[in-house]
JSON list of C-alpha atoms in Angstrom, two decimals:
[
{"chain": "E", "resi": 14, "resn": "GLY", "atom": "CA", "xyz": [24.48, 35.32, -13.13]},
{"chain": "E", "resi": 15, "resn": "ALA", "atom": "CA", "xyz": [26.79, 37.49, -15.17]},
{"chain": "E", "resi": 16, "resn": "GLY", "atom": "CA", "xyz": [26.87, 36.92, -18.82]},
{"chain": "E", "resi": 17, "resn": "VAL", "atom": "CA", "xyz": [29.57, 37.45, -21.39]},
{"chain": "E", "resi": 18, "resn": "SER", "atom": "CA", "xyz": [30.84, 40.98, -21.41]},
{"chain": "E", "resi": 19, "resn": "GLN", "atom": "CA", "xyz": [32.79, 42.83, -24.02]},
{"chain": "E", "resi": 20, "resn": "SER", "atom": "CA", "xyz": [34.68, 46.11, -24.05]},
{"chain": "E", "resi": 21, "resn": "PRO", "atom": "CA", "xyz": [34.67, 48.66, -25.49]},
{"chain": "E", "resi": 22, "resn": "SER", "atom": "CA", "xyz": [31.13, 48.58, -26.71]},
{"chain": "E", "resi": 23, "resn": "ASN", "atom": "CA", "xyz": [32.03, 50.94, -29.54]},
{"chain": "E", "resi": 24, "resn": "LYS", "atom": "CA", "xyz": [35.43, 51.88, -31.01]},
{"chain": "E", "resi": 25, "resn": "VAL", "atom": "CA", "xyz": [36.18, 54.41, -33.72]},
{"chain": "E", "resi": 26, "resn": "THR", "atom": "CA", "xyz": [39.72, 54.42, -34.99]},
{"chain": "E", "resi": 27, "resn": "GLU", "atom": "CA", "xyz": [41.82, 55.77, -37.84]},
{"chain": "E", "resi": 28, "resn": "LYS", "atom": "CA", "xyz": [43.08, 53.48, -40.57]},
{"chain": "E", "resi": 29, "resn": "GLY", "atom": "CA", "xyz": [46.50, 52.15, -39.64]},
{"chain": "E", "resi": 30, "resn": "LYS", "atom": "CA", "xyz": [46.00, 52.24, -35.90]},
{"chain": "E", "resi": 31, "resn": "ASP", "atom": "CA", "xyz": [45.98, 49.04, -33.67]},
{"chain": "E", "resi": 32, "resn": "VAL", "atom": "CA", "xyz": [42.98, 48.18, -31.65]},
{"chain": "E", "resi": 33, "resn": "GLU", "atom": "CA", "xyz": [42.46, 45.71, -28.83]},
{"chain": "E", "resi": 34, "resn": "LEU", "atom": "CA", "xyz": [39.06, 44.15, -28.07]},
{"chain": "E", "resi": 35, "resn": "ARG", "atom": "CA", "xyz": [38.33, 42.36, -24.83]},
{"chain": "E", "resi": 36, "resn": "CYS", "atom": "CA", "xyz": [36.02, 39.57, -23.87]},
{"chain": "E", "resi": 37, "resn": "ASP", "atom": "CA", "xyz": [35.15, 38.34, -20.36]},
{"chain": "E", "resi": 38, "resn": "PRO", "atom": "CA", "xyz": [33.35, 34.97, -20.69]},
{"chain": "E", "resi": 39, "resn": "ILE", "atom": "CA", "xyz": [30.94, 33.36, -18.29]},
{"chain": "E", "resi": 40, "resn": "SER", "atom": "CA", "xyz": [32.91, 32.01, -15.30]},
{"chain": "E", "resi": 41, "resn": "GLY", "atom": "CA", "xyz": [33.70, 28.31, -15.73]},
{"chain": "E", "resi": 42, "resn": "HIS", "atom": "CA", "xyz": [33.22, 28.32, -19.54]},
{"chain": "E", "resi": 43, "resn": "THR", "atom": "CA", "xyz": [36.34, 26.72, -20.95]},
{"chain": "E", "resi": 44, "resn": "ALA", "atom": "CA", "xyz": [35.49, 27.38, -24.61]},
{"chain": "E", "resi": 45, "resn": "LEU", "atom": "CA", "xyz": [35.62, 30.85, -25.96]},
{"chain": "E", "resi": 46, "resn": "TYR", "atom": "CA", "xyz": [34.86, 32.00, -29.57]},
{"chain": "E", "resi": 47, "resn": "TRP", "atom": "CA", "xyz": [35.36, 35.15, -31.61]},
{"chain": "E", "resi": 48, "resn": "TYR", "atom": "CA", "xyz": [33.18, 36.01, -34.55]},
{"chain": "E", "resi": 49, "resn": "ARG", "atom": "CA", "xyz": [32.86, 38.93, -36.93]},
{"chain": "E", "resi": 50, "resn": "GLN", "atom": "CA", "xyz": [29.64, 40.27, -38.33]},
{"chain": "E", "resi": 51, "resn": "ARG", "atom": "CA", "xyz": [29.71, 42.85, -41.05]},
{"chain": "E", "resi": 52, "resn": "LEU", "atom": "CA", "xyz": [26.67, 45.07, -41.52]},
{"chain": "E", "resi": 53, "resn": "GLY", "atom": "CA", "xyz": [23.78, 42.96, -42.95]},
{"chain": "E", "resi": 54, "resn": "GLN", "atom": "CA", "xyz": [25.92, 39.81, -43.06]},
{"chain": "E", "resi": 55, "resn": "GLY", "atom": "CA", "xyz": [26.11, 36.60, -41.18]},
{"chain": "E", "resi": 56, "resn": "LEU", "atom": "CA", "xyz": [28.51, 35.56, -38.53]},
{"chain": "E", "resi": 57, "resn": "GLU", "atom": "CA", "xyz": [32.09, 34.87, -39.66]},
{"chain": "E", "resi": 58, "resn": "PHE", "atom": "CA", "xyz": [34.04, 32.49, -37.38]},
{"chain": "E", "resi": 59, "resn": "LEU", "atom": "CA", "xyz": [37.46, 33.89, -36.49]},
{"chain": "E", "resi": 60, "resn": "ILE", "atom": "CA", "xyz": [39.07, 31.73, -33.73]},
{"chain": "E", "resi": 61, "resn": "TYR", "atom": "CA", "xyz": [38.18, 29.61, -30.76]},
{"chain": "E", "resi": 62, "resn": "PHE", "atom": "CA", "xyz": [39.92, 28.78, -27.50]},
{"chain": "E", "resi": 63, "resn": "GLN", "atom": "CA", "xyz": [39.86, 25.52, -25.60]},
{"chain": "E", "resi": 64, "resn": "GLY", "atom": "CA", "xyz": [41.19, 26.74, -22.30]},
{"chain": "E", "resi": 65, "resn": "ASN", "atom": "CA", "xyz": [44.09, 28.99, -23.20]},
{"chain": "E", "resi": 66, "resn": "SER", "atom": "CA", "xyz": [44.98, 27.13, -26.35]},
{"chain": "E", "resi": 67, "resn": "ALA", "atom": "CA", "xyz": [43.63, 28.04, -29.82]},
{"chain": "E", "resi": 68, "resn": "PRO", "atom": "CA", "xyz": [43.53, 24.86, -31.84]},
{"chain": "E", "resi": 69, "resn": "ASP", "atom": "CA", "xyz": [41.93, 26.49, -34.93]},
{"chain": "E", "resi": 70, "resn": "LYS", "atom": "CA", "xyz": [43.12, 29.81, -36.13]},
{"chain": "E", "resi": 71, "resn": "SER", "atom": "CA", "xyz": [41.96, 29.28, -39.65]},
{"chain": "E", "resi": 72, "resn": "GLY", "atom": "CA", "xyz": [39.29, 31.89, -39.58]},
{"chain": "E", "resi": 73, "resn": "LEU", "atom": "CA", "xyz": [41.53, 34.86, -38.83]},
{"chain": "E", "resi": 74, "resn": "PRO", "atom": "CA", "xyz": [41.38, 36.99, -42.01]},
{"chain": "E", "resi": 75, "resn": "SER", "atom": "CA", "xyz": [45.02, 37.99, -42.08]},
{"chain": "E", "resi": 76, "resn": "ASP", "atom": "CA", "xyz": [48.18, 38.13, -40.03]},
{"chain": "E", "resi": 77, "resn": "ARG", "atom": "CA", "xyz": [47.08, 41.55, -38.81]},
{"chain": "E", "resi": 78, "resn": "PHE", "atom": "CA", "xyz": [44.60, 39.66, -36.46]},
{"chain": "E", "resi": 79, "resn": "SER", "atom": "CA", "xyz": [45.74, 37.88, -33.40]},
{"chain": "E", "resi": 80, "resn": "ALA", "atom": "CA", "xyz": [44.11, 36.68, -30.21]},
{"chain": "E", "resi": 81, "resn": "GLU", "atom": "CA", "xyz": [45.16, 35.40, -26.89]},
{"chain": "E", "resi": 82, "resn": "ARG", "atom": "CA", "xyz": [43.51, 34.05, -23.73]},
{"chain": "E", "resi": 83, "resn": "THR", "atom": "CA", "xyz": [44.89, 33.84, -20.22]},
{"chain": "E", "resi": 84, "resn": "GLY", "atom": "CA", "xyz": [43.81, 32.13, -17.04]},
{"chain": "E", "resi": 85, "resn": "GLU", "atom": "CA", "xyz": [41.09, 30.33, -19.04]},
{"chain": "E", "resi": 86, "resn": "SER", "atom": "CA", "xyz": [39.21, 33.57, -18.69]},
{"chain": "E", "resi": 87, "resn": "VAL", "atom": "CA", "xyz": [39.71, 36.91, -20.43]},
{"chain": "E", "resi": 88, "resn": "SER", "atom": "CA", "xyz": [40.53, 36.96, -24.09]},
{"chain": "E", "resi": 89, "resn": "THR", "atom": "CA", "xyz": [41.81, 39.82, -26.28]},
{"chain": "E", "resi": 90, "resn": "LEU", "atom": "CA", "xyz": [41.47, 40.15, -29.98]},
{"chain": "E", "resi": 91, "resn": "THR", "atom": "CA", "xyz": [44.09, 42.50, -31.47]},
{"chain": "E", "resi": 92, "resn": "ILE", "atom": "CA", "xyz": [43.83, 43.96, -35.03]},
{"chain": "E", "resi": 93, "resn": "GLN", "atom": "CA", "xyz": [47.02, 45.72, -36.14]},
{"chain": "E", "resi": 94, "resn": "ARG", "atom": "CA", "xyz": [47.19, 48.38, -38.83]},
{"chain": "E", "resi": 95, "resn": "THR", "atom": "CA", "xyz": [43.41, 48.46, -39.11]},
{"chain": "E", "resi": 96, "resn": "GLN", "atom": "CA", "xyz": [41.83, 48.78, -42.53]},
{"chain": "E", "resi": 97, "resn": "GLN", "atom": "CA", "xyz": [38.41, 50.12, -43.47]},
{"chain": "E", "resi": 98, "resn": "GLU", "atom": "CA", "xyz": [37.22, 46.61, -44.30]},
{"chain": "E", "resi": 99, "resn": "ASP", "atom": "CA", "xyz": [37.81, 45.61, -40.67]},
{"chain": "E", "resi": 100, "resn": "SER", "atom": "CA", "xyz": [34.76, 47.73, -39.71]},
{"chain": "E", "resi": 101, "resn": "ALA", "atom": "CA", "xyz": [32.20, 45.31, -38.19]},
{"chain": "E", "resi": 102, "resn": "VAL", "atom": "CA", "xyz": [30.72, 44.06, -34.96]},
{"chain": "E", "resi": 103, "resn": "TYR", "atom": "CA", "xyz": [33.10, 41.70, -33.21]},
{"chain": "E", "resi": 104, "resn": "LEU", "atom": "CA", "xyz": [31.20, 39.15, -31.13]},
{"chain": "E", "resi": 105, "resn": "CYS", "atom": "CA", "xyz": [32.57, 36.91, -28.40]},
{"chain": "E", "resi": 106, "resn": "ALA", "atom": "CA", "xyz": [30.84, 33.83, -27.17]},
{"chain": "E", "resi": 107, "resn": "SER", "atom": "CA", "xyz": [31.57, 31.26, -24.48]},
{"chain": "E", "resi": 108, "resn": "SER", "atom": "CA", "xyz": [30.41, 27.77, -23.67]},
{"chain": "E", "resi": 109, "resn": "LEU", "atom": "CA", "xyz": [31.03, 24.80, -21.49]},
{"chain": "E", "resi": 110, "resn": "TRP", "atom": "CA", "xyz": [33.38, 22.50, -23.39]},
{"chain": "E", "resi": 111, "resn": "THR", "atom": "CA", "xyz": [30.87, 19.70, -23.27]},
{"chain": "E", "resi": 112, "resn": "GLU", "atom": "CA", "xyz": [28.11, 21.88, -24.65]},
{"chain": "E", "resi": 113, "resn": "TRP", "atom": "CA", "xyz": [29.74, 24.00, -27.33]},
{"chain": "E", "resi": 114, "resn": "GLY", "atom": "CA", "xyz": [26.61, 24.00, -29.32]},
{"chain": "E", "resi": 115, "resn": "THR", "atom": "CA", "xyz": [25.06, 26.25, -26.68]},
{"chain": "E", "resi": 116, "resn": "GLN", "atom": "CA", "xyz": [27.06, 29.39, -26.96]},
{"chain": "E", "resi": 117, "resn": "TYR", "atom": "CA", "xyz": [26.41, 32.56, -24.92]},
{"chain": "E", "resi": 118, "resn": "PHE", "atom": "CA", "xyz": [27.25, 35.73, -26.75]},
{"chain": "E", "resi": 119, "resn": "GLY", "atom": "CA", "xyz": [28.39, 39.04, -25.51]},
{"chain": "E", "resi": 120, "resn": "PRO", "atom": "CA", "xyz": [26.82, 42.27, -26.80]},
{"chain": "E", "resi": 121, "resn": "GLY", "atom": "CA", "xyz": [29.72, 42.83, -29.28]},
{"chain": "E", "resi": 122, "resn": "THR", "atom": "CA", "xyz": [32.20, 45.55, -30.02]},
{"chain": "E", "resi": 123, "resn": "ARG", "atom": "CA", "xyz": [31.16, 47.84, -32.88]},
{"chain": "E", "resi": 124, "resn": "LEU", "atom": "CA", "xyz": [34.42, 48.78, -34.61]},
{"chain": "E", "resi": 125, "resn": "LEU", "atom": "CA", "xyz": [34.49, 51.65, -37.14]},
{"chain": "E", "resi": 126, "resn": "VAL", "atom": "CA", "xyz": [37.67, 52.29, -39.06]},
{"chain": "E", "resi": 127, "resn": "LEU", "atom": "CA", "xyz": [37.81, 55.67, -40.71]},
{"chain": "N", "resi": 17, "resn": "ARG", "atom": "CA", "xyz": [28.27, 26.73, -52.43]},
{"chain": "N", "resi": 18, "resn": "LYS", "atom": "CA", "xyz": [27.88, 27.95, -48.83]},
{"chain": "N", "resi": 19, "resn": "GLU", "atom": "CA", "xyz": [28.09, 25.31, -46.15]},
{"chain": "N", "resi": 20, "resn": "VAL", "atom": "CA", "xyz": [24.84, 26.58, -44.60]},
{"chain": "N", "resi": 21, "resn": "GLU", "atom": "CA", "xyz": [22.25, 28.25, -46.81]},
{"chain": "N", "resi": 22, "resn": "GLN", "atom": "CA", "xyz": [19.08, 30.07, -45.78]},
{"chain": "N", "resi": 23, "resn": "ASP", "atom": "CA", "xyz": [16.58, 32.16, -47.58]},
{"chain": "N", "resi": 24, "resn": "PRO", "atom": "CA", "xyz": [17.30, 35.68, -46.38]},
{"chain": "N", "resi": 25, "resn": "GLY", "atom": "CA", "xyz": [13.70, 36.77, -46.56]},
{"chain": "N", "resi": 26, "resn": "PRO", "atom": "CA", "xyz": [12.26, 39.08, -45.44]},
{"chain": "N", "resi": 27, "resn": "PHE", "atom": "CA", "xyz": [9.20, 37.10, -44.48]},
{"chain": "N", "resi": 28, "resn": "ASN", "atom": "CA", "xyz": [6.42, 39.48, -43.51]},
{"chain": "N", "resi": 29, "resn": "VAL", "atom": "CA", "xyz": [3.67, 37.50, -41.73]},
{"chain": "N", "resi": 30, "resn": "PRO", "atom": "CA", "xyz": [0.54, 38.69, -39.99]},
{"chain": "N", "resi": 31, "resn": "GLU", "atom": "CA", "xyz": [0.24, 38.14, -36.29]},
{"chain": "N", "resi": 32, "resn": "GLY", "atom": "CA", "xyz": [-1.28, 34.74, -35.46]},
{"chain": "N", "resi": 33, "resn": "ALA", "atom": "CA", "xyz": [-0.14, 33.05, -38.61]},
{"chain": "N", "resi": 34, "resn": "THR", "atom": "CA", "xyz": [2.16, 30.11, -39.02]},
{"chain": "N", "resi": 35, "resn": "VAL", "atom": "CA", "xyz": [5.47, 30.48, -40.71]},
{"chain": "N", "resi": 36, "resn": "ALA", "atom": "CA", "xyz": [8.20, 28.04, -41.53]},
{"chain": "N", "resi": 37, "resn": "PHE", "atom": "CA", "xyz": [11.83, 28.37, -42.67]},
{"chain": "N", "resi": 38, "resn": "ASN", "atom": "CA", "xyz": [14.14, 25.79, -44.18]},
{"chain": "N", "resi": 39, "resn": "CYS", "atom": "CA", "xyz": [17.90, 25.71, -44.11]},
{"chain": "N", "resi": 40, "resn": "THR", "atom": "CA", "xyz": [20.12, 23.45, -46.16]},
{"chain": "N", "resi": 41, "resn": "TYR", "atom": "CA", "xyz": [23.63, 22.29, -45.24]},
{"chain": "N", "resi": 42, "resn": "SER", "atom": "CA", "xyz": [26.31, 20.90, -47.48]},
{"chain": "N", "resi": 43, "resn": "ASN", "atom": "CA", "xyz": [28.05, 18.16, -45.50]},
{"chain": "N", "resi": 44, "resn": "SER", "atom": "CA", "xyz": [26.26, 14.90, -44.80]},
{"chain": "N", "resi": 45, "resn": "ALA", "atom": "CA", "xyz": [28.67, 14.28, -41.86]},
{"chain": "N", "resi": 46, "resn": "SER", "atom": "CA", "xyz": [27.17, 17.15, -40.00]},
{"chain": "N", "resi": 47, "resn": "GLN", "atom": "CA", "xyz": [26.61, 16.22, -36.47]},
{"chain": "N", "resi": 48, "resn": "SER", "atom": "CA", "xyz": [24.47, 18.71, -34.63]},
{"chain": "N", "resi": 49, "resn": "PHE", "atom": "CA", "xyz": [22.04, 21.48, -35.53]},
{"chain": "N", "resi": 50, "resn": "PHE", "atom": "CA", "xyz": [20.59, 24.53, -33.84]},
{"chain": "N", "resi": 51, "resn": "TRP", "atom": "CA", "xyz": [18.47, 27.53, -34.40]},
{"chain": "N", "resi": 52, "resn": "TYR", "atom": "CA", "xyz": [19.63, 30.87, -33.00]},
{"chain": "N", "resi": 53, "resn": "ARG", "atom": "CA", "xyz": [17.62, 34.07, -32.90]},
{"chain": "N", "resi": 54, "resn": "GLN", "atom": "CA", "xyz": [19.17, 37.48, -33.39]},
{"chain": "N", "resi": 55, "resn": "ASP", "atom": "CA", "xyz": [17.15, 40.74, -32.73]},
{"chain": "N", "resi": 56, "resn": "CYS", "atom": "CA", "xyz": [18.18, 43.88, -34.56]},
{"chain": "N", "resi": 57, "resn": "ARG", "atom": "CA", "xyz": [21.57, 45.17, -33.40]},
{"chain": "N", "resi": 58, "resn": "LYS", "atom": "CA", "xyz": [21.67, 42.49, -30.67]},
{"chain": "N", "resi": 59, "resn": "GLU", "atom": "CA", "xyz": [23.78, 39.45, -30.15]},
{"chain": "N", "resi": 60, "resn": "PRO", "atom": "CA", "xyz": [22.51, 35.99, -31.22]},
{"chain": "N", "resi": 61, "resn": "LYS", "atom": "CA", "xyz": [20.79, 33.74, -28.64]},
{"chain": "N", "resi": 62, "resn": "LEU", "atom": "CA", "xyz": [20.09, 30.01, -28.78]},
{"chain": "N", "resi": 63, "resn": "LEU", "atom": "CA", "xyz": [16.45, 29.29, -29.64]},
{"chain": "N", "resi": 64, "resn": "MET", "atom": "CA", "xyz": [16.60, 25.53, -29.69]},
{"chain": "N", "resi": 65, "resn": "SER", "atom": "CA", "xyz": [18.62, 22.59, -30.63]},
{"chain": "N", "resi": 66, "resn": "VAL", "atom": "CA", "xyz": [17.40, 20.36, -33.45]},
{"chain": "N", "resi": 67, "resn": "TYR", "atom": "CA", "xyz": [17.15, 16.62, -32.71]},
{"chain": "N", "resi": 68, "resn": "SER", "atom": "CA", "xyz": [16.91, 13.77, -35.22]},
{"chain": "N", "resi": 69, "resn": "SER", "atom": "CA", "xyz": [13.40, 12.90, -34.08]},
{"chain": "N", "resi": 70, "resn": "GLY", "atom": "CA", "xyz": [12.19, 16.52, -34.28]},
{"chain": "N", "resi": 71, "resn": "ASN", "atom": "CA", "xyz": [11.45, 18.56, -31.21]},
{"chain": "N", "resi": 72, "resn": "GLU", "atom": "CA", "xyz": [8.99, 21.11, -30.04]},
{"chain": "N", "resi": 73, "resn": "ASP", "atom": "CA", "xyz": [9.28, 23.96, -27.57]},
{"chain": "N", "resi": 74, "resn": "GLY", "atom": "CA", "xyz": [6.03, 25.82, -27.10]},
{"chain": "N", "resi": 75, "resn": "ARG", "atom": "CA", "xyz": [5.03, 27.37, -30.43]},
{"chain": "N", "resi": 76, "resn": "PHE", "atom": "CA", "xyz": [8.35, 26.41, -32.05]},
{"chain": "N", "resi": 77, "resn": "THR", "atom": "CA", "xyz": [8.97, 23.13, -33.80]},
{"chain": "N", "resi": 78, "resn": "ALA", "atom": "CA", "xyz": [12.26, 22.07, -35.30]},
{"chain": "N", "resi": 79, "resn": "GLN", "atom": "CA", "xyz": [12.75, 19.20, -37.71]},
{"chain": "N", "resi": 80, "resn": "LEU", "atom": "CA", "xyz": [15.84, 17.56, -39.24]},
{"chain": "N", "resi": 81, "resn": "ASN", "atom": "CA", "xyz": [15.89, 15.66, -42.55]},
{"chain": "N", "resi": 82, "resn": "ARG", "atom": "CA", "xyz": [19.33, 14.09, -42.85]},
{"chain": "N", "resi": 83, "resn": "ALA", "atom": "CA", "xyz": [18.53, 12.44, -46.15]},
{"chain": "N", "resi": 84, "resn": "SER", "atom": "CA", "xyz": [17.77, 15.76, -47.81]},
{"chain": "N", "resi": 85, "resn": "GLN", "atom": "CA", "xyz": [20.27, 17.71, -45.63]},
{"chain": "N", "resi": 86, "resn": "TYR", "atom": "CA", "xyz": [17.96, 20.28, -44.36]},
{"chain": "N", "resi": 87, "resn": "ILE", "atom": "CA", "xyz": [16.54, 21.54, -41.07]},
{"chain": "N", "resi": 88, "resn": "SER", "atom": "CA", "xyz": [13.32, 23.52, -40.65]},
{"chain": "N", "resi": 89, "resn": "LEU", "atom": "CA", "xyz": [11.78, 25.83, -38.02]},
{"chain": "N", "resi": 90, "resn": "LEU", "atom": "CA", "xyz": [7.99, 26.20, -37.74]},
{"chain": "N", "resi": 91, "resn": "ILE", "atom": "CA", "xyz": [6.49, 29.01, -35.63]},
{"chain": "N", "resi": 92, "resn": "ARG", "atom": "CA", "xyz": [2.80, 28.73, -34.86]},
{"chain": "N", "resi": 93, "resn": "ASP", "atom": "CA", "xyz": [0.46, 31.53, -33.68]},
{"chain": "N", "resi": 94, "resn": "SER", "atom": "CA", "xyz": [3.20, 34.07, -34.33]},
{"chain": "N", "resi": 95, "resn": "LYS", "atom": "CA", "xyz": [3.61, 37.01, -32.07]},
{"chain": "N", "resi": 96, "resn": "LEU", "atom": "CA", "xyz": [4.98, 40.50, -32.65]},
{"chain": "N", "resi": 97, "resn": "SER", "atom": "CA", "xyz": [7.85, 39.58, -30.36]},
{"chain": "N", "resi": 98, "resn": "ASP", "atom": "CA", "xyz": [8.85, 36.81, -32.81]},
{"chain": "N", "resi": 99, "resn": "SER", "atom": "CA", "xyz": [10.14, 39.48, -35.25]},
{"chain": "N", "resi": 100, "resn": "ALA", "atom": "CA", "xyz": [13.90, 38.72, -35.56]},
{"chain": "N", "resi": 101, "resn": "THR", "atom": "CA", "xyz": [16.48, 37.13, -37.74]},
{"chain": "N", "resi": 102, "resn": "TYR", "atom": "CA", "xyz": [16.57, 33.36, -37.39]},
{"chain": "N", "resi": 103, "resn": "LEU", "atom": "CA", "xyz": [20.02, 31.86, -37.79]},
{"chain": "N", "resi": 104, "resn": "CYS", "atom": "CA", "xyz": [20.48, 28.18, -38.87]},
{"chain": "N", "resi": 105, "resn": "VAL", "atom": "CA", "xyz": [23.62, 26.77, -37.19]},
{"chain": "N", "resi": 106, "resn": "VAL", "atom": "CA", "xyz": [25.42, 23.51, -38.00]},
{"chain": "N", "resi": 107, "resn": "ASN", "atom": "CA", "xyz": [28.33, 21.71, -36.39]},
{"chain": "N", "resi": 108, "resn": "PHE", "atom": "CA", "xyz": [30.38, 19.84, -38.99]},
{"chain": "N", "resi": 109, "resn": "GLY", "atom": "CA", "xyz": [32.07, 17.53, -36.55]},
{"chain": "N", "resi": 110, "resn": "ASN", "atom": "CA", "xyz": [34.63, 19.96, -35.17]},
{"chain": "N", "resi": 111, "resn": "GLU", "atom": "CA", "xyz": [34.59, 22.23, -32.13]},
{"chain": "N", "resi": 112, "resn": "LYS", "atom": "CA", "xyz": [32.97, 25.17, -33.83]},
{"chain": "N", "resi": 113, "resn": "LEU", "atom": "CA", "xyz": [29.59, 26.20, -35.20]},
{"chain": "N", "resi": 114, "resn": "THR", "atom": "CA", "xyz": [28.87, 27.38, -38.76]},
{"chain": "N", "resi": 115, "resn": "PHE", "atom": "CA", "xyz": [26.25, 29.97, -39.00]},
{"chain": "N", "resi": 116, "resn": "GLY", "atom": "CA", "xyz": [23.90, 30.62, -41.88]},
{"chain": "N", "resi": 117, "resn": "THR", "atom": "CA", "xyz": [23.34, 34.31, -42.89]},
{"chain": "N", "resi": 118, "resn": "GLY", "atom": "CA", "xyz": [19.84, 34.23, -41.32]},
{"chain": "N", "resi": 119, "resn": "THR", "atom": "CA", "xyz": [16.22, 34.57, -42.39]},
{"chain": "N", "resi": 120, "resn": "ARG", "atom": "CA", "xyz": [14.63, 37.85, -41.45]},
{"chain": "N", "resi": 121, "resn": "LEU", "atom": "CA", "xyz": [11.04, 37.61, -40.09]},
{"chain": "N", "resi": 122, "resn": "THR", "atom": "CA", "xyz": [8.69, 40.50, -39.47]},
{"chain": "N", "resi": 123, "resn": "ILE", "atom": "CA", "xyz": [5.34, 39.88, -37.82]},
{"chain": "N", "resi": 124, "resn": "ILE", "atom": "CA", "xyz": [2.81, 42.41, -38.84]},
{"chain": "N", "resi": 125, "resn": "PRO", "atom": "CA", "xyz": [-0.05, 43.58, -36.47]}
]
């Protein structure tokens, strides 16, 4: 079946612009996660959704970052006034709520802020 | 101290050899444990869960030592296709996973 998809796959933007990243989880997966991975680094947790609610936003790096999810499906991660340090791969994952240890990742969005 | 620590490597191992990695975690209340695999410029994928009694999946064996707060991954008869970064993953009793920075493994022909 279809896996997790993300768009765009690559995004180059200028410092100060806003970007919106999209994630389409596996159908029926109520849990959705966003991570950031800088070059050569590990995964950094940003936020997760249980249904359309985000109980834990503690990983968002600053108030320039926000995320939402609708219809227990698509999620968007928005970065306002991008900075060069925002350059990274943004990974989305989804899972069944009862099996959140088994997360299925999308291919990621590679963001480069010039 | 990081919550999940791994030796970053790289481990360069000849094909057919056995290799093992350890991972230590900081919280004794940790509830569940996993190994994920990440190929170069690809997304992570679940390799195996780690159970208290230890578990095996083909050439891969995972062990958990709660007393010493570490988990291990053993790969026997290594193949070229095993070259990847292996991520140690821990759940600390909430609804999210904490990933280690990974151990890079290269299998040499």
